[in-house]
C-alpha cells in the first residue's frame, strides 16, 4: 500500500510533468485542455464543429456589440474591451485544472 502511494507521488511530481515547448505544442496543449474541460473529446467531429462555431459566433458578436455600442464613448469602449480581454485571459490561459 505504501508502495502505491509512493508511486502515485512520483507520477504526479513536478519533474514528471512535461511542459509544452514552442508555440505549436502550447496551442495543441491548450486545445486539448479545452476539449477535456468542455467534454468535447467525446463528441463527433461535426458536433465539435457545430459547438465551436456557436462559441466563435458568440465571441464575434460580443466584439461587434462592443464596437458598435461603445464607439461614441472612447473611455467606455476601452473599459469594455479591457474587461472582455481580461475575461478571455482568465478562460483561456488560467484553466482551473492546472496539475
Coordinates of N, CA, C and O in Angstrom, one line a residue, residues 2-40:
X2 N 1.9 1.3 0.8 CA 2.8 2.4 0.8 C 3.5 2.6 -0.5 O 3.8 3.7 -1.0
X3 N 3.8 1.4 -1.2 CA 4.5 1.5 -2.5 C 3.6 2.2 -3.5 O 4.1 2.9 -4.4
X4 N 2.2 1.9 -3.4 CA 1.3 2.6 -4.3 C 1.3 4.1 -4.1 O 1.3 4.9 -5.1
X5 N 1.3 4.5 -2.9 CA 1.3 5.9 -2.6 C 2.6 6.6 -3.1 O 2.5 7.7 -3.6
X6 N 3.7 5.9 -2.9 CA 5.0 6.5 -3.3 C 5.0 6.6 -4.8 O 5.5 7.5 -5.4
X7 N 4.4 5.5 -5.5 CA 4.4 5.6 -7.0 C 3.5 6.7 -7.5 O 3.8 7.4 -8.4
X8 N 2.4 6.9 -6.8 CA 1.4 8.0 -7.2 C 2.1 9.3 -7.0 O 2.0 10.2 -7.8
X9 N 2.8 9.5 -5.9 CA 3.5 10.8 -5.6 C 4.6 11.0 -6.7 O 4.8 12.1 -7.2
X10 N 5.3 9.9 -7.1 CA 6.3 10.1 -8.1 C 5.7 10.4 -9.5 O 6.2 11.3 -10.2
X11 N 4.5 9.8 -9.8 CA 3.9 10.1 -11.1 C 3.4 11.5 -11.1 O 3.4 12.2 -12.2
X12 N 2.9 12.1 -10.0 CA 2.4 13.4 -10.0 C 3.4 14.5 -9.6 O 3.0 15.7 -9.5
X13 N 4.6 14.2 -9.5 CA 5.6 15.2 -9.1 C 5.9 16.1 -10.2 O 5.6 15.8 -11.4
X14 N 6.3 17.3 -9.9 CA 6.6 18.4 -10.9 C 7.6 17.9 -11.9 O 7.5 18.3 -13.1
X15 N 8.6 17.1 -11.6 CA 9.6 16.7 -12.5 C 9.1 15.9 -13.7 O 9.6 15.8 -14.8
X16 N 8.0 15.1 -13.4 CA 7.5 14.2 -14.4 C 6.4 14.8 -15.3 O 6.0 14.1 -16.2
X17 N 6.0 16.0 -15.0 CA 5.0 16.6 -15.8 C 5.8 17.3 -17.0 O 6.6 18.2 -16.7
X18 N 5.5 17.0 -18.2 CA 6.2 17.5 -19.3 C 5.5 18.8 -19.7 O 4.3 18.8 -20.1
X19 N 6.2 19.9 -19.7 CA 5.6 21.2 -20.1 C 5.8 21.4 -21.7 O 6.8 21.0 -22.2
X20 N 4.7 22.0 -22.3 CA 4.8 22.2 -23.8 C 6.0 23.1 -24.1 O 6.1 24.1 -23.4
X21 N 6.7 22.8 -25.2 CA 7.8 23.7 -25.6 C 7.5 24.2 -27.0 O 7.2 23.4 -27.9
X22 N 7.5 25.5 -27.2 CA 7.2 26.0 -28.5 C 5.7 26.4 -28.6 O 4.9 25.9 -27.9
X23 N 5.4 27.3 -29.5 CA 4.1 27.8 -29.7 C 3.1 26.8 -30.2 O 2.0 26.6 -29.7
X24 N 3.5 25.9 -31.1 CA 2.7 24.9 -31.7 C 2.3 23.9 -30.6 O 1.1 23.5 -30.5
X25 N 3.2 23.5 -29.8 CA 2.9 22.5 -28.8 C 2.0 23.1 -27.7 O 1.1 22.4 -27.2
X26 N 2.3 24.4 -27.4 CA 1.5 25.1 -26.4 C 0.0 25.2 -26.8 O -0.9 25.0 -26.1
X27 N -0.2 25.6 -28.1 CA -1.5 25.7 -28.6 C -2.2 24.3 -28.7 O -3.4 24.2 -28.4
X28 N -1.5 23.3 -29.0 CA -2.0 22.0 -29.0 C -2.4 21.5 -27.6 O -3.5 20.9 -27.4
X29 N -1.6 21.9 -26.6 CA -1.9 21.6 -25.2 C -3.1 22.3 -24.8 O -4.0 21.7 -24.1
X30 N -3.3 23.6 -25.1 CA -4.4 24.4 -24.7 C -5.7 23.9 -25.4 O -6.8 23.9 -24.8
X31 N -5.6 23.4 -26.7 CA -6.8 22.9 -27.3 C -7.2 21.6 -26.7 O -8.4 21.3 -26.5
X32 N -6.2 20.8 -26.3 CA -6.5 19.5 -25.6 C -7.2 19.8 -24.3 O -8.2 19.2 -23.9
X33 N -6.7 20.8 -23.5 CA -7.3 21.2 -22.3 C -8.8 21.7 -22.5 O -9.7 21.4 -21.7
X34 N -9.0 22.5 -23.5 CA -10.3 23.0 -23.9 C -11.2 21.8 -24.2 O -12.4 21.8 -23.7
X35 N -10.8 20.8 -25.0 CA -11.6 19.7 -25.3 C -12.0 18.9 -24.0 O -13.1 18.4 -23.9
X36 N -11.0 18.7 -23.1 CA -11.3 17.9 -22.0 C -12.1 18.6 -21.0 O -13.1 18.1 -20.4
X37 N -11.9 19.9 -20.8 CA -12.7 20.7 -19.8 C -14.1 20.9 -20.2 O -15.0 20.8 -19.4
X38 N -14.4 21.1 -21.5 CA -15.7 21.2 -22.0 C -16.4 19.9 -22.5 O -17.4 19.9 -23.1
X39 N -15.7 18.8 -22.3 CA -16.2 17.5 -22.6 C -16.4 17.3 -24.1 O -17.3 16.5 -24.6
X40 N -15.7 18.1 -24.9 CA -15.8 18.0 -26.4 C -15.1 16.7 -27.0 O -15.4 16.3 -28.1

